[in-house]
Backbone as a ProteinNet text record, in pm:
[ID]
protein_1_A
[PRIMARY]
XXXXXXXXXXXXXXXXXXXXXXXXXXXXXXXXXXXXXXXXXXXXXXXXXXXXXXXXXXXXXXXXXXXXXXXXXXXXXXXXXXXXXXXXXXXXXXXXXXXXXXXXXXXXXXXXXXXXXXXXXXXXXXXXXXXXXXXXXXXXXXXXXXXXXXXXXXXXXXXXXXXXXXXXXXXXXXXXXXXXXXXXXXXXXXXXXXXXXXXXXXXXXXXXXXXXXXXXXXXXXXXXXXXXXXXXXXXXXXXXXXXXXXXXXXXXXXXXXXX
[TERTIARY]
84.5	0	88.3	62.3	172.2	120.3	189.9	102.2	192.3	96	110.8	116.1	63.3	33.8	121.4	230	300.2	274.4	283.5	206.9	218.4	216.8	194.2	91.1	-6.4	-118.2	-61.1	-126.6	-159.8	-282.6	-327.2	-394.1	-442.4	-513.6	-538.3	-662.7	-780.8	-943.9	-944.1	-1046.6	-1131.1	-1213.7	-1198.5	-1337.6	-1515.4	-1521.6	-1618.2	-1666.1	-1585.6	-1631.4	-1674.8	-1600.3	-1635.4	-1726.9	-1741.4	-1872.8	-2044.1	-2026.6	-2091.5	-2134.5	-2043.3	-2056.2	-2105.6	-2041.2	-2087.8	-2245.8	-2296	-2407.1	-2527.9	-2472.9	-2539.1	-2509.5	-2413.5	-2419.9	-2496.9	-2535.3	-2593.3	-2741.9	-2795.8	-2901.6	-2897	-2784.9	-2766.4	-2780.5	-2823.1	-2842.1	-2746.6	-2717	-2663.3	-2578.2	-2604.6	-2578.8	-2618.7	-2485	-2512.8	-2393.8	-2481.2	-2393.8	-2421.9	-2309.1	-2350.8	-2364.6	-2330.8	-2331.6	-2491.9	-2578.7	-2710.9	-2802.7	-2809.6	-2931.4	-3053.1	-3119.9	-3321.3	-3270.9	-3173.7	-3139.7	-3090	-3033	-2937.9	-2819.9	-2741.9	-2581.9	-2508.8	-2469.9	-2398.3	-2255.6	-2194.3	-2047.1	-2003.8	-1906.3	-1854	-1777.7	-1741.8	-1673.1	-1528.6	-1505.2	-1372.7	-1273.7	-1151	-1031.4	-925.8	-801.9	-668.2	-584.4	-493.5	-426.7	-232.2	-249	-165.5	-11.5	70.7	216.7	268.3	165.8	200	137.8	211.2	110.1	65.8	-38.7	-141.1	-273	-288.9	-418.1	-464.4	-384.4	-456.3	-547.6	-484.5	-617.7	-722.5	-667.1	-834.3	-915.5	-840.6	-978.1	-1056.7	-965.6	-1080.1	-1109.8	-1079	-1180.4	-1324.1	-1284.1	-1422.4	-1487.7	-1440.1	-1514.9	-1623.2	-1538.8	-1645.2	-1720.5	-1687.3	-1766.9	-1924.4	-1877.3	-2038.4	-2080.7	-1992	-2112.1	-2208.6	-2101.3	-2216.4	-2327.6	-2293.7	-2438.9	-2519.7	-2466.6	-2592.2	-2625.5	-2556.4	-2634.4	-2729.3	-2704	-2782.7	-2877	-2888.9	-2980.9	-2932.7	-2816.7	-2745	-2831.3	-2835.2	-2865.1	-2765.2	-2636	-2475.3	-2417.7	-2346.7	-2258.1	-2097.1	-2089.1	-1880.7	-1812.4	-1730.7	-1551.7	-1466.8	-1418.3	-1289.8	-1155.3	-1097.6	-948.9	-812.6	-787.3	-684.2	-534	-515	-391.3	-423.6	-478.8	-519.4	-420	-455.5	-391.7	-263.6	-242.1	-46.8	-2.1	-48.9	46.1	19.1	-65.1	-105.3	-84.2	-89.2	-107.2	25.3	17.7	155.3	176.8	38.9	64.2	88.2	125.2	153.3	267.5	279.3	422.4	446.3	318.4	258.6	260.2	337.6	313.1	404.4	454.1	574.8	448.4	295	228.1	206.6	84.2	34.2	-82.1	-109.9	-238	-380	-463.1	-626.4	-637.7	-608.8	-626.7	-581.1	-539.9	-418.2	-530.4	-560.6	-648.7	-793.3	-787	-982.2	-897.6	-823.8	-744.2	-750.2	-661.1	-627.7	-754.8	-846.3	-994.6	-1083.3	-1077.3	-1108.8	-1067.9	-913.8	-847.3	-856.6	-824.4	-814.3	-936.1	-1021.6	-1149.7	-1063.9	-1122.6	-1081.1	-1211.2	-1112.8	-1170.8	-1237	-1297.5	-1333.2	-1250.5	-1232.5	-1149.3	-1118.2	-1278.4	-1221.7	-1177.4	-1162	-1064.9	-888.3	-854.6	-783.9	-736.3	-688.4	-707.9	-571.1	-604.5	-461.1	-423.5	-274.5	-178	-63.5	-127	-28.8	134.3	148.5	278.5	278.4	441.3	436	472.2	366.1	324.8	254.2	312.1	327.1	203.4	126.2	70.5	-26.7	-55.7	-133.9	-273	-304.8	-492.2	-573.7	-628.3	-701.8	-805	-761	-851.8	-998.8	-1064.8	-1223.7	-1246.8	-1197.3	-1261.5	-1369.9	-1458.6	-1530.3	-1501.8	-1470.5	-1439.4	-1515	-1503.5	-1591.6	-1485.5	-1554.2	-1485.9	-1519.1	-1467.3	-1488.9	-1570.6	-1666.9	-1663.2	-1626.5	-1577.3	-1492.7	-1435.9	-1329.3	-1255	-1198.7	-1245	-1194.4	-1211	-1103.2	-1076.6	-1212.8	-1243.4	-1325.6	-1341	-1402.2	-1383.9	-1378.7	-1344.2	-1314.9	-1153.4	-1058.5	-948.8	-851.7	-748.8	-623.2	-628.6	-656.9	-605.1	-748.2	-877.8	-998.8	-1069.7	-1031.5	-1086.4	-1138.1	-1243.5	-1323	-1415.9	-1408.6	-1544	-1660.1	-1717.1	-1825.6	-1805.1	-1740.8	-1711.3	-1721.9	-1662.7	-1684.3	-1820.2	-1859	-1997.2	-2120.5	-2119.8	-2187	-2161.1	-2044.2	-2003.1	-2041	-2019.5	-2069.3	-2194.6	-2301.8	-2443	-2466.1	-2445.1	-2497.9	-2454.6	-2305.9	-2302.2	-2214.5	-2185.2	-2149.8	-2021.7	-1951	-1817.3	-1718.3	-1573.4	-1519.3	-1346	-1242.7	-1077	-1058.3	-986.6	-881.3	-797.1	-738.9	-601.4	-595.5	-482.1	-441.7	-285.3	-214.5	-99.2	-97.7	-70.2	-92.9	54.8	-45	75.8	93.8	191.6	254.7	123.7	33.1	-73.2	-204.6	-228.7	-320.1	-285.3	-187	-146.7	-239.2	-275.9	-339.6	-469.2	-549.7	-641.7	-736.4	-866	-919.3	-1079.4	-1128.3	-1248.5	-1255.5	-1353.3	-1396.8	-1332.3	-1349.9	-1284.1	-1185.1	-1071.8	-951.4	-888.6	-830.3	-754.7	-576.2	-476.2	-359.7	-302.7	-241.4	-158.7	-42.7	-11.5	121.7	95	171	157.1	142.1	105	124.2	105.1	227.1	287.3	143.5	38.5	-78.8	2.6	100.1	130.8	216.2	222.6	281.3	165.5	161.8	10.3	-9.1	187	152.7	146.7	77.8	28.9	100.6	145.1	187.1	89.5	28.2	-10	60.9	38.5	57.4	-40.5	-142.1	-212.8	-363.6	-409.6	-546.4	-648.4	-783.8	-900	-1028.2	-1140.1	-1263.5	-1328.9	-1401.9	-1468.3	-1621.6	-1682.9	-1792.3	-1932.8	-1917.7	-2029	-1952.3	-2040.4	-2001.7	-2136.3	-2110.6	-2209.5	-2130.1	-2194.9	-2181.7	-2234	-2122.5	-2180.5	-2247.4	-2356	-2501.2	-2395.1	-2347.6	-2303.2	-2188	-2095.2	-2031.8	-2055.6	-2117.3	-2092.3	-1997.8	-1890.3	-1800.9	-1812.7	-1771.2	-1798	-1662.4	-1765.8	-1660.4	-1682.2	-1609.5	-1598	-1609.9	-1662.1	-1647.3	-1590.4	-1472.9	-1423.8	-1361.9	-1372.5	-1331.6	-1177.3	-1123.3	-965.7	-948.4	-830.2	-833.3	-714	-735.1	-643.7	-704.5	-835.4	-895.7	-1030.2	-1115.3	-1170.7	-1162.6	-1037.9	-980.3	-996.2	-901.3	-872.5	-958.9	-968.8	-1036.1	-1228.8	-1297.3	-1412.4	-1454.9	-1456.3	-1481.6	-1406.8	-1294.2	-1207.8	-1232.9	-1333.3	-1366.4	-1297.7	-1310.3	-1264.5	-1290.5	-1333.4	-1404.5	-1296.1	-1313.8	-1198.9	-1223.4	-1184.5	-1213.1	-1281.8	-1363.6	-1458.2	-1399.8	-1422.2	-1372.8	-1296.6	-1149.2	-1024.1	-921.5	-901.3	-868.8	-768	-828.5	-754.2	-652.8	-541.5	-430.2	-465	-488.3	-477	-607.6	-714.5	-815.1	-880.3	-918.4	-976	-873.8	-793.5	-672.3	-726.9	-733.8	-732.8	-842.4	-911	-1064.3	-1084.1	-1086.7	-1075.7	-1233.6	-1281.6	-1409.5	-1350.8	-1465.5	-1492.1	-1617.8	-1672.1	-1823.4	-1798.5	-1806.3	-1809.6	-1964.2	-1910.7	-2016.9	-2051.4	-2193.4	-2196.6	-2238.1	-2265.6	-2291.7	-2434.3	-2407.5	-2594.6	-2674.3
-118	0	123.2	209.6	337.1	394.2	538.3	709.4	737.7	827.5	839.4	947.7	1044.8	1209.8	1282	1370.7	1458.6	1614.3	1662.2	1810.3	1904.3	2008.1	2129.9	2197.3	2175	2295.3	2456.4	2503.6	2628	2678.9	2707.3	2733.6	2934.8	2957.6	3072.3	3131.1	3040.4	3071.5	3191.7	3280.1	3376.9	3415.1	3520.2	3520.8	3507	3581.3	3669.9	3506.1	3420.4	3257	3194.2	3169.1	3069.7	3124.7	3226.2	3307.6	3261.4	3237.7	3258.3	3090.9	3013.1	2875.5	2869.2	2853.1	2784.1	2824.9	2986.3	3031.6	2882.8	2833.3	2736	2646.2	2589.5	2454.9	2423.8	2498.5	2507	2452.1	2474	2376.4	2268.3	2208.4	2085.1	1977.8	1809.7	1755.3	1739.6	1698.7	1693.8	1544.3	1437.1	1320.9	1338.1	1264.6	1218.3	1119.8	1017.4	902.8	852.2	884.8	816.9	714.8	560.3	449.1	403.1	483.9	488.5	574.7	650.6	751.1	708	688.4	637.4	509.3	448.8	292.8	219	353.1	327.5	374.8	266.2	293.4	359.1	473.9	551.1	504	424.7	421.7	307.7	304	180.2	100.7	-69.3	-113	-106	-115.9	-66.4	-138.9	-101.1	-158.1	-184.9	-222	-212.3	-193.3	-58.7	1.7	-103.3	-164.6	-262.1	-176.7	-230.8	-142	-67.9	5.7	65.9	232.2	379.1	476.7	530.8	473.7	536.2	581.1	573.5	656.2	741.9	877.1	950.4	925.6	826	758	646.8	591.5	512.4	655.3	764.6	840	926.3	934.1	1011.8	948.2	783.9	675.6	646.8	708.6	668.5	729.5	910	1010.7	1027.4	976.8	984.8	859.5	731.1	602	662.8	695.9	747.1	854.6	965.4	1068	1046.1	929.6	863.5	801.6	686.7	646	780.4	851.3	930.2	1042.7	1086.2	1122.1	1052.3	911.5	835.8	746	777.8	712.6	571.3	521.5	388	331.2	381.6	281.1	246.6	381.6	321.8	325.4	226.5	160.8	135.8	268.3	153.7	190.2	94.4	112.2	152.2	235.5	344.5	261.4	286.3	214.4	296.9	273.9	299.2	331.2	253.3	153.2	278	274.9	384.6	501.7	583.6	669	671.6	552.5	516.9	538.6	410.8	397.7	524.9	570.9	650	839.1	878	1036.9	1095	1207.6	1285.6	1358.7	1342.8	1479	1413.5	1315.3	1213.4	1146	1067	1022.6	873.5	778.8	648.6	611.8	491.3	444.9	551.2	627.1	749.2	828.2	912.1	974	1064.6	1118	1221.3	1342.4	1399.8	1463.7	1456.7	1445.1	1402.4	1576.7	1650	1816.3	1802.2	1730.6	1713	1606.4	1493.4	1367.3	1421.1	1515.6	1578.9	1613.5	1700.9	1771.7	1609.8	1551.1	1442	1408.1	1317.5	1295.6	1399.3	1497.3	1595.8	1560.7	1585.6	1621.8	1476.2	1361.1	1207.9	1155.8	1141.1	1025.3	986.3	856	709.7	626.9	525	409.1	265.8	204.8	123.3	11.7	-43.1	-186.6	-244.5	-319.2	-443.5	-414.1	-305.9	-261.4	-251.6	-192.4	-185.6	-230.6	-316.4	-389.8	-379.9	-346.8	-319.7	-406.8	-369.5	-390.1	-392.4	-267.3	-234	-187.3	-157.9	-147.5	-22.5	34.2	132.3	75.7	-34.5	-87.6	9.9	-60.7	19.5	96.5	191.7	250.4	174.6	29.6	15.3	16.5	91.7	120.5	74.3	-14.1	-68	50.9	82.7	167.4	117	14.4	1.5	42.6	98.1	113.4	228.8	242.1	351	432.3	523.1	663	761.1	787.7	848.6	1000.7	1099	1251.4	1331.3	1434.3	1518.6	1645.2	1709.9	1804.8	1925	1919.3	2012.9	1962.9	2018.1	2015.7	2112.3	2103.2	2265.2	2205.5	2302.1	2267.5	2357.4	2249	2259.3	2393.3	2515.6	2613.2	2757.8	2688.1	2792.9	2841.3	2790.7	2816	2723	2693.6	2617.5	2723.1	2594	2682.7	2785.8	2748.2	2813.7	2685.1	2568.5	2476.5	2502.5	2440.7	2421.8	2303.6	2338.3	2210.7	2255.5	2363.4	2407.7	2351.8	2449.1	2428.5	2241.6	2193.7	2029.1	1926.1	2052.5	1959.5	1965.4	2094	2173.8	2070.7	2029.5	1976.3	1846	1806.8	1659.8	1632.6	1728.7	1712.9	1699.5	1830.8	1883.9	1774.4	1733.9	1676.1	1545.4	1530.7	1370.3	1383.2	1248.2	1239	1245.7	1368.1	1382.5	1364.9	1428.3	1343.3	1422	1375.8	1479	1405.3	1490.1	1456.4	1478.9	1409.6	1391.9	1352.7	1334	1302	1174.6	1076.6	975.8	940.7	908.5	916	742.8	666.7	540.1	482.8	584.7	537.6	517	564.9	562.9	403.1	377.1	215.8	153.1	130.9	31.5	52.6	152.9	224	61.9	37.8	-53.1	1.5	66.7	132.2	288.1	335.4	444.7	579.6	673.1	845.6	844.8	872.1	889.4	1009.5	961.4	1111	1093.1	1199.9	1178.8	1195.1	1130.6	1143.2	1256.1	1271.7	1342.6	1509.5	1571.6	1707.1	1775.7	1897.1	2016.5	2155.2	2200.3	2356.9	2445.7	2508.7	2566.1	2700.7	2735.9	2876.1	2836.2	2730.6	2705.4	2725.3	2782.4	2794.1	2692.4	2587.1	2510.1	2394.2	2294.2	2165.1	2010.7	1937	1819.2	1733.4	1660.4	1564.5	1408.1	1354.5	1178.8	1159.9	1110.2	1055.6	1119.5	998.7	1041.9	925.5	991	947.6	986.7	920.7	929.1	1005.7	1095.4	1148.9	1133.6	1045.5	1021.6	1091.4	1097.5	1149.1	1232	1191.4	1267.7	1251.3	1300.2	1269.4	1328.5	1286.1	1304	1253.9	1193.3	1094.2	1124.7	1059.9	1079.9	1112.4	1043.2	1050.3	1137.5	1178	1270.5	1370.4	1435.1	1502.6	1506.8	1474.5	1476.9	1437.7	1572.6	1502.8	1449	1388.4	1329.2	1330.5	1276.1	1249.7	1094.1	1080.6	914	885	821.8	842.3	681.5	651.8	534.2	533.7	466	423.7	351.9	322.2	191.6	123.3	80.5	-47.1	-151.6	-182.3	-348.9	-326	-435.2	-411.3	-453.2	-540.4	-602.8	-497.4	-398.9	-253.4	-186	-92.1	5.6	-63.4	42.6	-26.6	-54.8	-196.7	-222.3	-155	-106.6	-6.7	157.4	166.9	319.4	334.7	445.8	518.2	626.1	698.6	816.5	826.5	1029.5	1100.8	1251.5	1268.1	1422.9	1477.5	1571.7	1706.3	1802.6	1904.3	2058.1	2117.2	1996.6	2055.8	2055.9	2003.9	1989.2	1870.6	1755.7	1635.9	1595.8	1604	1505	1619.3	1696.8	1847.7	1802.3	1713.1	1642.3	1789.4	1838.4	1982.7	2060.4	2036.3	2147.6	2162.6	2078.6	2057.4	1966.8	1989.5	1901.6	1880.7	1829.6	1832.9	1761.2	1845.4	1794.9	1768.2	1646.4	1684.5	1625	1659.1	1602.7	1506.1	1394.4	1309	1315.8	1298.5	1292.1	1151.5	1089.5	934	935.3	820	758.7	815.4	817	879.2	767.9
0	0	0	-136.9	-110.3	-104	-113.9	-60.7	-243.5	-290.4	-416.2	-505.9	-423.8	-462.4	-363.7	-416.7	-328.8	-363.8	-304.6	-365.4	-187.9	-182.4	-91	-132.8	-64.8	-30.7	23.1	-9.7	56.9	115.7	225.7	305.3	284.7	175.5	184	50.3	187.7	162	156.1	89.9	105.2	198.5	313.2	428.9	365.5	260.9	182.4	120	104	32.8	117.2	219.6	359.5	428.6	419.2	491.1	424.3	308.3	199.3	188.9	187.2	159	314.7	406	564.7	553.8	573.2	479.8	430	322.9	229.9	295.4	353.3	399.9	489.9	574.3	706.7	668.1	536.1	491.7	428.2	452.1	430	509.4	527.8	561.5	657.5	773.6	889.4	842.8	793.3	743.9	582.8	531.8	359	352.4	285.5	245.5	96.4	4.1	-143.3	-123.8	-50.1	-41.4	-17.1	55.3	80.4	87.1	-62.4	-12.1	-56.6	32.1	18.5	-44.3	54.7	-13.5	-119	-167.5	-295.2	-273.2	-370.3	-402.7	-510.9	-474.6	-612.1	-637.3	-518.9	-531	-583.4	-657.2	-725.3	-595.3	-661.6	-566	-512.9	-390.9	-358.9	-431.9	-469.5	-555.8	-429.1	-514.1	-453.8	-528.5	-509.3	-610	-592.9	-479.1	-487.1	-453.2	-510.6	-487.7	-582.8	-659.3	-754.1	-699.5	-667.6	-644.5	-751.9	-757.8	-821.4	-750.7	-656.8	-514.2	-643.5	-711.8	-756.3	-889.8	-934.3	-1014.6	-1046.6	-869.3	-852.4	-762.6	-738.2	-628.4	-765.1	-882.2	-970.1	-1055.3	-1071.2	-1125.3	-1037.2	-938.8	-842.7	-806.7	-874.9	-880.2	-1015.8	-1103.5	-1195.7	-1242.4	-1158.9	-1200.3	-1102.2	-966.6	-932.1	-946.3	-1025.7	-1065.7	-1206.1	-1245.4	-1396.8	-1334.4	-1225.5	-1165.7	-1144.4	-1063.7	-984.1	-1166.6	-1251.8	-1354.6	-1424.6	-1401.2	-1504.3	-1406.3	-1317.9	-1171.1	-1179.6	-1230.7	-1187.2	-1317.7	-1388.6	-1548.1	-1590.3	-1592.3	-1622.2	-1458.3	-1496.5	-1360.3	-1480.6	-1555.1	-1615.4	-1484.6	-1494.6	-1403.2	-1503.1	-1430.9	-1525	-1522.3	-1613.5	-1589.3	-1534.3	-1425.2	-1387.9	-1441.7	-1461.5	-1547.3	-1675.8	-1760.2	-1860.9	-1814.1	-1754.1	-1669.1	-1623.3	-1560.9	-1497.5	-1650.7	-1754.4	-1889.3	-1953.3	-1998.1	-2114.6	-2047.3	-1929.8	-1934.3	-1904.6	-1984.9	-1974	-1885.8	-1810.2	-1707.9	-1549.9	-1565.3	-1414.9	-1453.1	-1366.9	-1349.1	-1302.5	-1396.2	-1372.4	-1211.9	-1189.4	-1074.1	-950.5	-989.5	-907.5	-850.5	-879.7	-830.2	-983.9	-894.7	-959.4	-876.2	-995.7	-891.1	-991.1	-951.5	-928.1	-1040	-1025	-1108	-1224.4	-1269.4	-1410.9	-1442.6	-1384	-1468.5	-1522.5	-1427.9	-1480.4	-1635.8	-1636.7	-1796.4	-1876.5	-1807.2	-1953.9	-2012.3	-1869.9	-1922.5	-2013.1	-1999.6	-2091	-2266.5	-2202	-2366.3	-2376.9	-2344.5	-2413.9	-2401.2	-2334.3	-2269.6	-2177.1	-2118.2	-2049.2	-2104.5	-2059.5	-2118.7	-2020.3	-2022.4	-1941.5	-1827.3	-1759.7	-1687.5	-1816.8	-1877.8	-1912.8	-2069.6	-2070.3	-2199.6	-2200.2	-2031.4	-2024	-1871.7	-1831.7	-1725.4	-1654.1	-1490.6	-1368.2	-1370.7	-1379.2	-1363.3	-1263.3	-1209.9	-1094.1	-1137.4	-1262.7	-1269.5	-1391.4	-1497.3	-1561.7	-1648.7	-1724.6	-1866	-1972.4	-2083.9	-2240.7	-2243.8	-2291.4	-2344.9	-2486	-2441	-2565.6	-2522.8	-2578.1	-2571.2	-2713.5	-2685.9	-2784.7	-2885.3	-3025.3	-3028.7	-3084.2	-3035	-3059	-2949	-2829.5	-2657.8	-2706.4	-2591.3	-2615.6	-2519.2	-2516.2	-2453.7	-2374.8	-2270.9	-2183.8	-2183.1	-2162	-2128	-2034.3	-1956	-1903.8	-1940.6	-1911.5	-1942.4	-1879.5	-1737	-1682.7	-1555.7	-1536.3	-1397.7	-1329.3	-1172.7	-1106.8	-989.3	-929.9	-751.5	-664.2	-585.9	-488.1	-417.5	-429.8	-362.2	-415.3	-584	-679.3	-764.7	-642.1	-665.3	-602.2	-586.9	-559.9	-428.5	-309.7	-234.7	-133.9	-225.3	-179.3	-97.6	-82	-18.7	146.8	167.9	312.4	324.4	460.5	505.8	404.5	434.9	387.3	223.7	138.6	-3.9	-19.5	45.3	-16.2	69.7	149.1	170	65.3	32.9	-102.7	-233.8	-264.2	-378.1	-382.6	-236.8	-230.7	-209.8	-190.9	-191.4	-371	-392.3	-529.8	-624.5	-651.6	-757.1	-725.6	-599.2	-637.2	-542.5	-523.8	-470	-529.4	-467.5	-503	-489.8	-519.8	-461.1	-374.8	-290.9	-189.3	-125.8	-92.1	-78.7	125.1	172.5	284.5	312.3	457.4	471.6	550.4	442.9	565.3	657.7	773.6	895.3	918.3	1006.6	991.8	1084.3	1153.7	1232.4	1209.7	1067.1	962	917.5	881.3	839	909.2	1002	1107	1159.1	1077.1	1099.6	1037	1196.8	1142.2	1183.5	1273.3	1260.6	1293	1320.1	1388.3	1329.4	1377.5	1363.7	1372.6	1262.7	1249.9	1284.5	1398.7	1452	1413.1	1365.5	1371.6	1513.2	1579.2	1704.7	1738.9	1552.6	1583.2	1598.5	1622.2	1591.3	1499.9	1477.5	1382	1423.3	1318.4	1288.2	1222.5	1343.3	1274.3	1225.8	1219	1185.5	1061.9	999	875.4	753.5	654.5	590.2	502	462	327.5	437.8	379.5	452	360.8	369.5	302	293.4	158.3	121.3	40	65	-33.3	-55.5	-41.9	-62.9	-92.4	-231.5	-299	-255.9	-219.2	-171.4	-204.5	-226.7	-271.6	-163.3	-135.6	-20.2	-86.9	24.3	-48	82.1	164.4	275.3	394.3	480.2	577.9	690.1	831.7	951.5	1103.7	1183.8	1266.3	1394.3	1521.6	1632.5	1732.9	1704.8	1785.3	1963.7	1999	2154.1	2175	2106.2	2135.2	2009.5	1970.1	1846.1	1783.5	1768.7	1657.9	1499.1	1411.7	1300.7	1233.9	1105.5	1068.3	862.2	811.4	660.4	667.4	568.7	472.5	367.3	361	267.2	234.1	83.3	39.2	5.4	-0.1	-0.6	-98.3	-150.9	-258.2	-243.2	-100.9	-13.2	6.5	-88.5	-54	17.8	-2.4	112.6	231.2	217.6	407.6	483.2	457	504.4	590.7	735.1	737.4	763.7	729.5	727.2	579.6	576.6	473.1	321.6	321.4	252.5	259.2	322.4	363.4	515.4	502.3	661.3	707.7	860.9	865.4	931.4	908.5	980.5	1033.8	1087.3	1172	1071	1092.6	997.7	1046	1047.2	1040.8	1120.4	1069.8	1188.3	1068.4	997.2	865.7	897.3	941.2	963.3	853.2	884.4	789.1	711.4	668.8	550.8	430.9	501.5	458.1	382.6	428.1	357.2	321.4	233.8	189.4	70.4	-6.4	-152.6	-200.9	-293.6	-332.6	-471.9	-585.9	-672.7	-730	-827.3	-895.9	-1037.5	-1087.7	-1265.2	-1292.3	-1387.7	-1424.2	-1580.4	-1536.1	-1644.6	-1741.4	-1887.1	-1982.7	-1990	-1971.5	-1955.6	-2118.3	-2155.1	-2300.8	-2330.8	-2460.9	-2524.2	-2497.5
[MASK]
+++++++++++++++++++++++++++++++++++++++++++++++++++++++++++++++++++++++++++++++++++++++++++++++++++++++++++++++++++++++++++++++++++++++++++++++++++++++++++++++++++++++++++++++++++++++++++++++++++++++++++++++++++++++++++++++++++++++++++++++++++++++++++++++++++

């Protein structure tokens, strides 16, 4: 299991945005889970990206496999190919990392293509893409908030109501490794007067809630370490402290599903 996305945030929201979004969120459901809303499932099944880092492109294969369900009310269910992405995009750095902001672009400018067109590997194999695949595209991609760097609780609760689950990024710590239920807290410290924050690692953020007995909230978020892993390959983690730099950075795109 690697950490796969390296990148520095910067920490420098807008008052006049966060004012504005908290604002809107505040009519939002207190609980949302893509895995079950009114008893349905928008989310695809959990993967394992294996020993290859690629995190950042199973979390925006799994951003846009369930925003096609939830556009198409689960008439389309494709799985995106991973592996597509490690071999084929110029703007990553195959199994070395990448970032989730660059794949919304490729998907745009290239498509992606299905699994069983192009099938994991786990490794930084050739670039052959069958060309009968059929091609799925983006029609846009933009960071959560408005800007690089405009990210919040608020801004990605909004995003994740309105249009679906989306990537983000975090730092995973050696105590996260062993993470097997409940609210993920980091143990270690942090520099709040530093404004850039360190990330590795890419993740699906799919809900969010909060515990009936102590109030604490929290995020839901899917992983793509198996489903041994965690709960069931998901894992919840602090809400609006900016756990592991969980709210630093948020990345959307809206996939075009098939006519």
């Amino acid at each position: 299991m690697l950490c796969c996305v390296f990148f520095l945030s910067i920490r420098r929201v807008r008052p006049v945005t966060v004012a504005a979004d908290s604002k809107a969120a505040a009519g939002l459901p207190q609980h949302w889970d893509w895995r079950n809303v009114n008893g349905v499932n928008f989310v695809s099944p959990v993967r394992n990206q294996a020993q290859c880092g690629s995190c950042y492109s199973f979390a925006t294969m799994g951003m846009l496999e369930a925003r096609v369900r939830i556009q198409t009310n689960n008439t389309q269910q494709p799985v995106f190919s991973p592996q597509q992405v490690v071999s084929c995009s110029q703007y990553s750095q195959g199994c070395d990392g990448g970032f989730p902001y660059l794949i919304g672009k490729y998907i745009q400018d290239f498509g992606i293509v299905e699994e069983d067109c192009f099938p994991y590997t786990g490794s930084d194999s050739p670039c052959n893409l069958p060309a009968k695949c059929t091609k799925y595209y983006a029609s846009d991609y933009h960071y959560v908030g408005g800007f690089y760097g405009g990210c919040s609780e608020s801004a990605m609760m909004l995003e994740l109501v309105k249009n679906g689950p989306m990537g983000v990024a975090l730092e995973v710590y050696p105590d996260f490794m062993n993470y097997k239920e409940g609210i993920y807290h980091h143990t270690g410290l942090r520099d709040a007067n530093n404004p850039f924050e360190l990330t590795n690692h890419a993740v699906l953020l799919v809900g969010y809630g909060q515990c009936h007995k102590t109030g604490e909230k929290y995020w839901i978020v899917k992983n793509s370490w198996g489903s041994g892993w965690g709960e069931n390959g998901f894992f919840r983690i602090r809400r609006g402290t900016d756990e592991c730099a969980i709210e630093s950075i948020a990345v959307a795109a809206t996939p075009i599903p098939k006519l």
